[in-house]
PDB file of C-alpha atoms in Angstrom:
ATOM      1  CA  MET A   1     -56.232   2.161 -38.070  1.00  0.00           C
ATOM      2  CA  SER A   2     -55.629  -0.032 -35.070  1.00  0.00           C
ATOM      3  CA  SER A   3     -54.013   1.314 -31.923  1.00  0.00           C
ATOM      4  CA  ASN A   4     -50.860  -0.779 -32.302  1.00  0.00           C
ATOM      5  CA  ARG A   5     -49.948   0.647 -35.755  1.00  0.00           C
ATOM      6  CA  LEU A   6     -48.181   3.980 -36.225  1.00  0.00           C
ATOM      7  CA  ARG A   7     -47.831   5.810 -39.523  1.00  0.00           C
ATOM      8  CA  LEU A   8     -44.396   7.238 -40.410  1.00  0.00           C
ATOM      9  CA  ALA A   9     -43.854  10.322 -42.578  1.00  0.00           C
ATOM     10  CA  ASP A  10     -43.066   8.298 -45.719  1.00  0.00           C
ATOM     11  CA  GLY A  11     -46.201   6.215 -45.365  1.00  0.00           C
ATOM     12  CA  GLU A  12     -44.675   3.142 -43.783  1.00  0.00           C
ATOM     13  CA  GLN A  13     -46.334   1.631 -40.806  1.00  0.00           C
ATOM     14  CA  VAL A  14     -44.693   0.431 -37.579  1.00  0.00           C
ATOM     15  CA  ILE A  15     -46.441  -2.507 -36.043  1.00  0.00           C
ATOM     16  CA  GLY A  16     -46.530  -2.069 -32.269  1.00  0.00           C
ATOM     17  CA  ALA A  17     -46.343  -5.785 -31.547  1.00  0.00           C
ATOM     18  CA  LEU A  18     -42.885  -5.956 -33.190  1.00  0.00           C
ATOM     19  CA  VAL A  19     -41.419  -2.971 -31.329  1.00  0.00           C
ATOM     20  CA  PRO A  20     -40.248  -4.068 -27.884  1.00  0.00           C
ATOM     21  CA  PRO A  21     -41.530  -2.032 -24.998  1.00  0.00           C
ATOM     22  CA  LYS A  22     -39.158   0.398 -23.284  1.00  0.00           C
ATOM     23  CA  ILE A  23     -37.401  -1.361 -20.441  1.00  0.00           C
ATOM     24  CA  THR A  24     -37.076   0.554 -17.245  1.00  0.00           C
ATOM     25  CA  ARG A  25     -34.589  -0.794 -14.769  1.00  0.00           C
ATOM     26  CA  PRO A  26     -34.670   0.007 -11.107  1.00  0.00           C
ATOM     27  CA  VAL A  27     -31.962   2.389  -9.952  1.00  0.00           C
ATOM     28  CA  ARG A  28     -29.620   0.553  -7.628  1.00  0.00           C
ATOM     29  CA  ALA A  29     -27.703   2.192  -4.862  1.00  0.00           C
ATOM     30  CA  PRO A  30     -23.984   2.254  -5.654  1.00  0.00           C
ATOM     31  CA  ALA A  31     -21.857  -0.357  -3.931  1.00  0.00           C
ATOM     32  CA  PRO A  32     -20.097   0.964  -0.851  1.00  0.00           C
ATOM     33  CA  LEU A  33     -16.506   1.997  -1.396  1.00  0.00           C
ATOM     34  CA  PRO A  34     -13.940  -0.268   0.217  1.00  0.00           C
ATOM     35  CA  VAL A  35     -12.417   1.012   3.413  1.00  0.00           C
ATOM     36  CA  LEU A  36      -8.916   2.196   2.692  1.00  0.00           C
ATOM     37  CA  PRO A  37      -6.237   0.930   5.023  1.00  0.00           C
ATOM     38  CA  ARG A  38      -5.153   3.269   7.749  1.00  0.00           C
ATOM     39  CA  LEU A  39      -1.416   3.022   7.768  1.00  0.00           C
ATOM     40  CA  ILE A  40       0.234   4.442  10.868  1.00  0.00           C
ATOM     41  CA  LEU A  41       3.760   4.910  12.089  1.00  0.00           C
ATOM     42  CA  PRO A  42       4.623   3.018  15.255  1.00  0.00           C
ATOM     43  CA  ALA A  43       4.876   5.496  18.110  1.00  0.00           C
ATOM     44  CA  ASP A  44       5.435   3.290  21.143  1.00  0.00           C
ATOM     45  CA  PRO A  45       7.684   5.143  23.634  1.00  0.00           C
ATOM     46  CA  ASP A  46       9.208   1.769  24.617  1.00  0.00           C
ATOM     47  CA  VAL A  47      12.350   1.585  22.462  1.00  0.00           C
ATOM     48  CA  SER A  48      12.527  -2.181  22.898  1.00  0.00           C
ATOM     49  CA  ALA A  49       9.157  -2.459  21.113  1.00  0.00           C
ATOM     50  CA  LEU A  50      10.891  -1.829  17.765  1.00  0.00           C
ATOM     51  CA  VAL A  51      12.992  -4.436  15.991  1.00  0.00           C
ATOM     52  CA  VAL A  52      15.528  -2.796  13.680  1.00  0.00           C
ATOM     53  CA  ARG A  53      17.515  -4.321  10.814  1.00  0.00           C
ATOM     54  CA  MET A  54      19.305  -3.224   7.656  1.00  0.00           C
ATOM     55  CA  ALA A  55      18.615  -4.628   4.195  1.00  0.00           C
ATOM     56  CA  ARG A  56      19.037  -3.811   0.499  1.00  0.00           C
ATOM     57  CA  LEU A  57      16.429  -3.641  -2.232  1.00  0.00           C
ATOM     58  CA  ASP A  58      17.206  -5.775  -5.263  1.00  0.00           C
ATOM     59  CA  LYS A  59      16.889  -4.405  -8.803  1.00  0.00           C
ATOM     60  CA  SER A  60      13.198  -5.419  -8.910  1.00  0.00           C
ATOM     61  CA  GLY A  61      12.337  -3.601  -5.696  1.00  0.00           C
ATOM     62  CA  ARG A  62      12.127  -6.754  -3.605  1.00  0.00           C
ATOM     63  CA  LEU A  63      13.058  -6.554   0.022  1.00  0.00           C
ATOM     64  CA  SER A  64      14.375  -9.723   1.605  1.00  0.00           C
ATOM     65  CA  ALA A  65      13.904  -9.603   5.363  1.00  0.00           C
ATOM     66  CA  ARG A  66      12.753 -13.068   6.387  1.00  0.00           C
ATOM     67  CA  GLU A  67      13.802 -12.725  10.036  1.00  0.00           C
ATOM     68  CA  LEU A  68      12.015  -9.403  10.441  1.00  0.00           C
ATOM     69  CA  LEU A  69       8.879 -10.635   8.688  1.00  0.00           C
ATOM     70  CA  GLU A  70       8.818 -13.610  11.064  1.00  0.00           C
ATOM     71  CA  VAL A  71       9.003 -11.219  14.029  1.00  0.00           C
ATOM     72  CA  LEU A  72       5.882  -9.573  12.571  1.00  0.00           C
ATOM     73  CA  SER A  73       4.279 -13.046  12.133  1.00  0.00           C
ATOM     74  CA  TRP A  74       4.064 -12.444   8.386  1.00  0.00           C
ATOM     75  CA  GLN A  75       4.316 -15.852   6.745  1.00  0.00           C
ATOM     76  CA  PRO A  76       4.466 -16.511   2.999  1.00  0.00           C
ATOM     77  CA  GLY A  77       1.030 -15.661   1.640  1.00  0.00           C
ATOM     78  CA  SER A  78       0.289 -13.059   4.348  1.00  0.00           C
ATOM     79  CA  ARG A  79      -1.409  -9.998   2.908  1.00  0.00           C
ATOM     80  CA  VAL A  80      -0.181  -6.471   3.603  1.00  0.00           C
ATOM     81  CA  ASP A  81      -0.955  -2.947   2.540  1.00  0.00           C
ATOM     82  CA  ILE A  82       1.903  -0.673   1.523  1.00  0.00           C
ATOM     83  CA  GLY A  83       1.773   3.098   1.401  1.00  0.00           C
ATOM     84  CA  VAL A  84       3.504   6.334   2.316  1.00  0.00           C
ATOM     85  CA  VAL A  85       3.059   8.051   5.682  1.00  0.00           C
ATOM     86  CA  ALA A  86       4.973  11.256   6.423  1.00  0.00           C
ATOM     87  CA  GLY A  87       7.377  10.516   3.568  1.00  0.00           C
ATOM     88  CA  VAL A  88       8.342   6.987   4.622  1.00  0.00           C
ATOM     89  CA  LEU A  89       7.193   3.610   3.341  1.00  0.00           C
ATOM     90  CA  VAL A  90       4.866   1.788   5.720  1.00  0.00           C
ATOM     91  CA  ALA A  91       3.652  -1.793   5.343  1.00  0.00           C
ATOM     92  CA  ALA A  92       0.918  -3.107   7.613  1.00  0.00           C
ATOM     93  CA  SER A  93      -0.821  -6.433   8.016  1.00  0.00           C
ATOM     94  CA  ALA A  94      -4.233  -6.379   6.310  1.00  0.00           C
ATOM     95  CA  SER A  95      -6.559  -9.269   5.522  1.00  0.00           C
ATOM     96  CA  THR A  96      -7.533  -7.567   2.257  1.00  0.00           C
ATOM     97  CA  GLY A  97      -4.071  -6.186   1.500  1.00  0.00           C
ATOM     98  CA  ARG A  98      -3.008  -5.770  -2.106  1.00  0.00           C
ATOM     99  CA  HIS A  99       0.505  -7.144  -1.536  1.00  0.00           C
ATOM    100  CA  VAL A 100       1.633 -10.612  -0.495  1.00  0.00           C
ATOM    101  CA  VAL A 101       4.662 -11.867   1.417  1.00  0.00           C
ATOM    102  CA  ARG A 102       6.639 -14.083  -0.965  1.00  0.00           C
ATOM    103  CA  ASP A 103       7.734 -17.677  -0.368  1.00  0.00           C
ATOM    104  CA  ARG A 104      11.303 -16.783   0.566  1.00  0.00           C
ATOM    105  CA  GLY A 105      10.340 -14.088   3.066  1.00  0.00           C
ATOM    106  CA  GLY A 106      10.455 -11.250   0.585  1.00  0.00           C
ATOM    107  CA  LEU A 107       8.193  -8.303  -0.011  1.00  0.00           C
ATOM    108  CA  CYS A 108       7.867  -6.505  -3.359  1.00  0.00           C
ATOM    109  CA  LEU A 109       7.714  -2.761  -2.839  1.00  0.00           C
ATOM    110  CA  PRO A 110       5.817  -0.819  -5.539  1.00  0.00           C
ATOM    111  CA  ALA A 111       8.035   1.376  -7.716  1.00  0.00           C
ATOM    112  CA  ALA A 112       5.918   4.499  -7.208  1.00  0.00           C
ATOM    113  CA  VAL A 113       6.105   4.170  -3.421  1.00  0.00           C
ATOM    114  CA  ARG A 114       9.860   3.504  -3.532  1.00  0.00           C
ATOM    115  CA  GLN A 115      10.338   6.603  -5.648  1.00  0.00           C
ATOM    116  CA  MET A 116       8.220   8.803  -3.338  1.00  0.00           C
ATOM    117  CA  CYS A 117      10.283   7.649  -0.343  1.00  0.00           C
ATOM    118  CA  GLY A 118      13.701   7.934  -1.978  1.00  0.00           C
ATOM    119  CA  LEU A 119      14.425   4.204  -1.757  1.00  0.00           C
ATOM    120  CA  LEU A 120      17.011   3.200  -4.334  1.00  0.00           C
ATOM    121  CA  THR A 121      17.935  -0.306  -5.434  1.00  0.00           C
ATOM    122  CA  GLY A 122      21.225  -1.573  -4.068  1.00  0.00           C
ATOM    123  CA  VAL A 123      21.386   1.128  -1.387  1.00  0.00           C
ATOM    124  CA  PRO A 124      20.875  -0.006   2.235  1.00  0.00           C
ATOM    125  CA  VAL A 125      17.549   0.706   3.914  1.00  0.00           C
ATOM    126  CA  LEU A 126      16.718   0.788   7.599  1.00  0.00           C
ATOM    127  CA  LEU A 127      13.799  -1.444   8.583  1.00  0.00           C
ATOM    128  CA  ALA A 128      11.884  -0.774  11.792  1.00  0.00           C
ATOM    129  CA  ALA A 129       9.241  -3.337  12.763  1.00  0.00           C
ATOM    130  CA  SER A 130       6.616  -3.017  15.475  1.00  0.00           C
ATOM    131  CA  PRO A 131       5.345  -6.533  16.233  1.00  0.00           C
ATOM    132  CA  SER A 132       2.568  -5.240  18.507  1.00  0.00           C
ATOM    133  CA  GLN A 133       1.140  -3.073  15.705  1.00  0.00           C
ATOM    134  CA  GLU A 134       2.124  -5.443  12.852  1.00  0.00           C
ATOM    135  CA  VAL A 135       3.777  -2.561  11.022  1.00  0.00           C
ATOM    136  CA  LEU A 136       7.031  -2.363   9.084  1.00  0.00           C
ATOM    137  CA  VAL A 137       8.599   1.006   8.269  1.00  0.00           C
ATOM    138  CA  VAL A 138      11.283   1.282   5.581  1.00  0.00           C
ATOM    139  CA  HIS A 139      13.615   4.287   5.798  1.00  0.00           C
ATOM    140  CA  PRO A 140      16.288   5.272   3.297  1.00  0.00           C
ATOM    141  CA  VAL A 141      19.768   5.023   4.812  1.00  0.00           C
ATOM    142  CA  ASP A 142      20.018   8.839   4.466  1.00  0.00           C
ATOM    143  CA  THR A 143      17.539   9.134   7.342  1.00  0.00           C
ATOM    144  CA  LEU A 144      19.806   7.130   9.625  1.00  0.00           C
ATOM    145  CA  VAL A 145      22.874   9.115   8.545  1.00  0.00           C
ATOM    146  CA  ARG A 146      21.070  12.429   9.186  1.00  0.00           C
ATOM    147  CA  LEU A 147      19.842  11.329  12.620  1.00  0.00           C
ATOM    148  CA  LEU A 148      23.274  10.065  13.636  1.00  0.00           C
ATOM    149  CA  THR A 149      24.950  13.251  12.408  1.00  0.00           C
ATOM    150  CA  GLU A 150      22.506  15.384  14.427  1.00  0.00           C
ATOM    151  CA  HIS A 151      23.021  13.169  17.480  1.00  0.00           C
ATOM    152  CA  HIS A 152      26.806  13.340  17.161  1.00  0.00           C
ATOM    153  CA  SER A 153      26.638  17.123  16.777  1.00  0.00           C
ATOM    154  CA  ARG A 154      24.592  17.398  19.976  1.00  0.00           C
ATOM    155  CA  LEU A 155      27.048  15.142  21.818  1.00  0.00           C
ATOM    156  CA  ALA A 156      30.042  17.151  20.579  1.00  0.00           C
ATOM    157  CA  GLY A 157      28.277  20.368  21.548  1.00  0.00           C
ATOM    158  CA  ASP A 158      27.675  19.030  25.041  1.00  0.00           C
ATOM    159  CA  ASP A 159      31.407  18.268  25.428  1.00  0.00           C
ATOM    160  CA  HIS A 160      32.362  21.832  24.537  1.00  0.00           C
ATOM    161  CA  GLU A 161      30.188  23.454  27.179  1.00  0.00           C
TER     162      GLU A 161
END
């Protein structure tokens, strides 16, 4: 019997030349994971460094804030990353961002992020932009109401002393 023929239990023969050799492939190192964006809240002590506006989300979760996006130098087609930091929605300029500024100066906010931040359609939101950091923060109007109520309480308390 030649070396390239094997006998099976039922008497059949396997011809080695017809059985392809086992292919061994080199083990490749896995591709590096992409660097996740580091979204930060603007914390410049200079109050004039923030540009603040009010807006409303439409029923599709789009935010129309052309003037504010221009302050951030975000033109139609600009890429941004959107996420949640300390319970508020943060959008930051990113060359590999997953979201794009729309033609009419709008930004589509993902439903999951809107839900995590308590942003409801039709209800006003407070927008705070930091042009130096190219960051936009979207707060629910409840945040502004709470802060103003606390501020007014402190002012009223100061008058009574």
